[in-house]
PDB file of C-alpha atoms in Angstrom:
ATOM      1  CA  UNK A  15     -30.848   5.631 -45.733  1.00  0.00           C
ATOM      2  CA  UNK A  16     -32.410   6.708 -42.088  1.00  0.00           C
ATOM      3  CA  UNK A  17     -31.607   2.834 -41.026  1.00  0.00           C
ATOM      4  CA  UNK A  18     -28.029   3.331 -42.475  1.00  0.00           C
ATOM      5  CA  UNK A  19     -27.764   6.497 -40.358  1.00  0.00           C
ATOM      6  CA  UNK A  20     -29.246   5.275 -37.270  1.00  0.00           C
ATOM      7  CA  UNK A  21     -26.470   1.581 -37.481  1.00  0.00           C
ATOM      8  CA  UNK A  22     -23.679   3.835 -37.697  1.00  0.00           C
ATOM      9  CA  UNK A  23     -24.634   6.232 -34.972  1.00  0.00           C
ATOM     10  CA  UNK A  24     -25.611   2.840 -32.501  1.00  0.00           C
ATOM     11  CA  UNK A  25     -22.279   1.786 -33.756  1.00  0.00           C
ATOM     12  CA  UNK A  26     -20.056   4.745 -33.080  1.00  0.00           C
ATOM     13  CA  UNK A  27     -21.858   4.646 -29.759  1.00  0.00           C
ATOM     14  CA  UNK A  28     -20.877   1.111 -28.881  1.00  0.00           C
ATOM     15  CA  UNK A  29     -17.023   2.079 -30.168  1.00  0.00           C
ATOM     16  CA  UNK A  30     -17.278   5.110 -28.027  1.00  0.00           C
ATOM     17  CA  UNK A  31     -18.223   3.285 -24.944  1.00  0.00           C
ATOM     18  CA  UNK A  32     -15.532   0.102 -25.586  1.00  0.00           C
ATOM     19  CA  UNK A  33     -13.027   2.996 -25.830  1.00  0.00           C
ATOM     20  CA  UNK A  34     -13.968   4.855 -22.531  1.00  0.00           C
ATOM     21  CA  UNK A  35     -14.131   1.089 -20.889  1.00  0.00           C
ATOM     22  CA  UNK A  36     -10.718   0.288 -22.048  1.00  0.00           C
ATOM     23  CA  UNK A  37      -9.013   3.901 -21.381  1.00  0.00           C
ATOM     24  CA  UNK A  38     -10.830   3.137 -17.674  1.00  0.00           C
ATOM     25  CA  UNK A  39      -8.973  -0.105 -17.538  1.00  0.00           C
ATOM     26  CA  UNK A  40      -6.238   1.188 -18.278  1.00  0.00           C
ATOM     27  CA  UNK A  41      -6.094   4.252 -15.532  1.00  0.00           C
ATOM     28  CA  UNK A  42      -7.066   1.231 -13.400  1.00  0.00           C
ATOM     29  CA  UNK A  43      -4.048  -0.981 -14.173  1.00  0.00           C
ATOM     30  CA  UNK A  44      -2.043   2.739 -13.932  1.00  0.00           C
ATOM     31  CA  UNK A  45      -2.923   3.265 -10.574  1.00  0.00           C
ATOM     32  CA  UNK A  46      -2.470  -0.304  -9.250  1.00  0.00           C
ATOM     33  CA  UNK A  47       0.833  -0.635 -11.038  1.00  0.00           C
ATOM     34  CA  UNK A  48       2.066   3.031  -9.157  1.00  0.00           C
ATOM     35  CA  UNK A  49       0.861   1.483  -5.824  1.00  0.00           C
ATOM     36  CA  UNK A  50       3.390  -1.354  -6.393  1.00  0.00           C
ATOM     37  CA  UNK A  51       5.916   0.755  -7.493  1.00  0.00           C
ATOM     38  CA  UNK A  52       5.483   3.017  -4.374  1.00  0.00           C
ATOM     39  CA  UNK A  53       5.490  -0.136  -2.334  1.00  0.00           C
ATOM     40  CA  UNK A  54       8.543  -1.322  -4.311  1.00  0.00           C
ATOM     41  CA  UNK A  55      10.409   1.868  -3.248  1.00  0.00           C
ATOM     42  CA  UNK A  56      10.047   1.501   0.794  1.00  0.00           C
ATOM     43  CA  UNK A  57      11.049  -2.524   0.424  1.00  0.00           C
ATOM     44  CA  UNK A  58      14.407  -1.150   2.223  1.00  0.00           C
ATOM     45  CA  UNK A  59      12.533   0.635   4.842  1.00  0.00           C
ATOM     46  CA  UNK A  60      10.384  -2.609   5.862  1.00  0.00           C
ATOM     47  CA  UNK A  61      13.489  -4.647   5.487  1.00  0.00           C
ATOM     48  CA  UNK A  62      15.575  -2.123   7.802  1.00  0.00           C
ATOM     49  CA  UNK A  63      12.568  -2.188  10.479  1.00  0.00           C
ATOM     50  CA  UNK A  64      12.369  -5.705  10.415  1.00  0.00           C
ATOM     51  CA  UNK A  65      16.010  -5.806  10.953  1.00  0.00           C
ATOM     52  CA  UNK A  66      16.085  -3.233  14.085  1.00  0.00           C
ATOM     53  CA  UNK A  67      12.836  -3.755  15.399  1.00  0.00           C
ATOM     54  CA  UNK A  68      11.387  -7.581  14.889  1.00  0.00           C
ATOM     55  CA  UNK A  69      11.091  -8.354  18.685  1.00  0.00           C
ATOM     56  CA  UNK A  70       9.262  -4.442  19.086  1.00  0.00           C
ATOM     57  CA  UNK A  71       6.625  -5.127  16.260  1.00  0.00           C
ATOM     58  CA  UNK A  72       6.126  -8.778  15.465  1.00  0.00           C
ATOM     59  CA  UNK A  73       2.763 -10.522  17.369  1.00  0.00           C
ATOM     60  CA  UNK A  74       4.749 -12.848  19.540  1.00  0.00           C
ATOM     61  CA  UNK A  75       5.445 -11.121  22.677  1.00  0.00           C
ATOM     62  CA  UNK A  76       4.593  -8.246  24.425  1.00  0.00           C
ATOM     63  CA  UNK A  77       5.676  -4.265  23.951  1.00  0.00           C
ATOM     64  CA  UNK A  78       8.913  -3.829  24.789  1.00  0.00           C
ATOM     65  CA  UNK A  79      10.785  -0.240  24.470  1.00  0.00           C
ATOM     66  CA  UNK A  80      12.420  -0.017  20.881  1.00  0.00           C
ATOM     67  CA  UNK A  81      16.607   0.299  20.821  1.00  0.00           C
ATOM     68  CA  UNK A  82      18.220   3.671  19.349  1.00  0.00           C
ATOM     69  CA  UNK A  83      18.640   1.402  15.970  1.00  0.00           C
ATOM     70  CA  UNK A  84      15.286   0.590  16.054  1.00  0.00           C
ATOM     71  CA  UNK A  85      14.373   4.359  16.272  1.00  0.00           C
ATOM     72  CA  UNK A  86      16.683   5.901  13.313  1.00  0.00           C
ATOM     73  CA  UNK A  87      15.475   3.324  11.003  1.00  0.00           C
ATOM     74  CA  UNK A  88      11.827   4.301  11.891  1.00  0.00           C
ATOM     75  CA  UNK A  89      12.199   7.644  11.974  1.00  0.00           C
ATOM     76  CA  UNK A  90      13.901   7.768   7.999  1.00  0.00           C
ATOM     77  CA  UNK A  91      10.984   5.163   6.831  1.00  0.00           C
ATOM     78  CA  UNK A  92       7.948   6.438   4.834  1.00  0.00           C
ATOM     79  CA  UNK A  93       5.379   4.958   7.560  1.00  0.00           C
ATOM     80  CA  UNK A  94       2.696   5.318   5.441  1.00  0.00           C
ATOM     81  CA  UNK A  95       4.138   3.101   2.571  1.00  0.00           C
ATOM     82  CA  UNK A  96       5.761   0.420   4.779  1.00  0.00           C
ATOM     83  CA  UNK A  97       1.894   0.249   6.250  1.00  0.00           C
ATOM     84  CA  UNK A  98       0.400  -0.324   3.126  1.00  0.00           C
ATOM     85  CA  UNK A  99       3.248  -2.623   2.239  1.00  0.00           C
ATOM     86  CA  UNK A 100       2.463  -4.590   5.406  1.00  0.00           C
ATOM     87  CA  UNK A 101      -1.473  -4.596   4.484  1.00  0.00           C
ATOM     88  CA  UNK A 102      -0.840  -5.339   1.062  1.00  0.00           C
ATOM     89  CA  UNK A 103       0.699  -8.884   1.543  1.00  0.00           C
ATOM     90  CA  UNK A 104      -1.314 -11.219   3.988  1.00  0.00           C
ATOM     91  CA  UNK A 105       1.518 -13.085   5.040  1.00  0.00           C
ATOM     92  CA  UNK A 106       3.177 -10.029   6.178  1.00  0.00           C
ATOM     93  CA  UNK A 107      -0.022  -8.692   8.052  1.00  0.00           C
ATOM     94  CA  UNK A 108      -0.084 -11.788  10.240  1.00  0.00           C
ATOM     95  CA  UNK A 109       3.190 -11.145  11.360  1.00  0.00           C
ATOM     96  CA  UNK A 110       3.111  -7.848  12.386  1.00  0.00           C
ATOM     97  CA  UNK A 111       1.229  -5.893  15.358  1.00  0.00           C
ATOM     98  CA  UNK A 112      -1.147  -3.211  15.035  1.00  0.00           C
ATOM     99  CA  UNK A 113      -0.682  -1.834  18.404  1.00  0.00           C
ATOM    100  CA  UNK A 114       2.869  -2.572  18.842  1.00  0.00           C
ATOM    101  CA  UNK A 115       3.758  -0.432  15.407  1.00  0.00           C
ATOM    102  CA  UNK A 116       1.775   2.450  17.263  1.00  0.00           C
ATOM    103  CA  UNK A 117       3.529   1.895  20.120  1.00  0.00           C
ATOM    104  CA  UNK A 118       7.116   1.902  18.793  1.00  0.00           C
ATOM    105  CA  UNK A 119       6.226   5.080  16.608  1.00  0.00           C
ATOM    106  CA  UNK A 120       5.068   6.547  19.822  1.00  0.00           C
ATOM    107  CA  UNK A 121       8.190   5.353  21.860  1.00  0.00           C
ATOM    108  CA  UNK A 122      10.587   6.888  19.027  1.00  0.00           C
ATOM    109  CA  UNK A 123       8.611  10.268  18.825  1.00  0.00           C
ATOM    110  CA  UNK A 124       6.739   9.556  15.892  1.00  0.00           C
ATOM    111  CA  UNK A 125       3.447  10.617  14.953  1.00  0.00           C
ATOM    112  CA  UNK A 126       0.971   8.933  12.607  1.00  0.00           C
ATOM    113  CA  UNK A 127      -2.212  10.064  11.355  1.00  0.00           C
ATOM    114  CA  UNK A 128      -5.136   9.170  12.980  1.00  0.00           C
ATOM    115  CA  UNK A 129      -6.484   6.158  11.028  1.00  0.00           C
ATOM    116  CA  UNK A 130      -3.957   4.650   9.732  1.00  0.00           C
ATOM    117  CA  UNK A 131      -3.772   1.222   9.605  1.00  0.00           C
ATOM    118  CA  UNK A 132      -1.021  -0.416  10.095  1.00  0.00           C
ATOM    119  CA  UNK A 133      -1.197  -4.502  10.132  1.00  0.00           C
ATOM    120  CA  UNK A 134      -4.127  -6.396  11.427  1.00  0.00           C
TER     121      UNK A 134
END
């Protein structure tokens, strides 16, 4: 009867620790799906920056001062998103400049965060 006991104790155990594993993969795949989502939402920002801004912010090249359009459209972006947009997707990254995304934000009045990372 003690053994009996004892199984279904180590048992309930084991179920109890599958369940927190599983409810931990889930919050996982929560919390990475969200992250796309978020990223999904500033699409139209990158999209508008790359549209006003390619020659301030792509590699090629060196700084150049951004235009007025290139200024609204950073201004009414969610930096922070577009930035993990651009780190999210490797292709992306290797198209885009660090220090010339700091500089533009700079040259349109913007301020980022210290640490942010922004591209390669």
């Amino acid at each position: 009867m003690a053994n009996n006991y004892l199984l279904k104790r180590e048992m309930g155990d084991m179920s109890s620790a599958r369940s927190l594993a599983l409810v931990a993969f889930v919050m996982a795949g929560i919390i990475i799906s969200s992250d796309v989502v978020s990223a999904q939402f500033c699409q139209d920002d990158y999209k508008s920056i790359m549209m006003q801004c390619p020659g301030n912010i792509e590699k090629p090249g060196p700084k150049t001062p951004p235009s007025g359009e290139c200024c609204y459209v950073m201004k009414r972006a969610d930096i922070p998103c577009v930035c993990w947009l651009i780190n999210y997707y490797k292709d992306v990254r290797q198209r885009i400049s660090n220090a010339k995304v700091v500089y533009v934000a700079q040259q349109c009045g913007i301020t980022l965060n210290p640490g942010i990372k922004c591209g390669s």
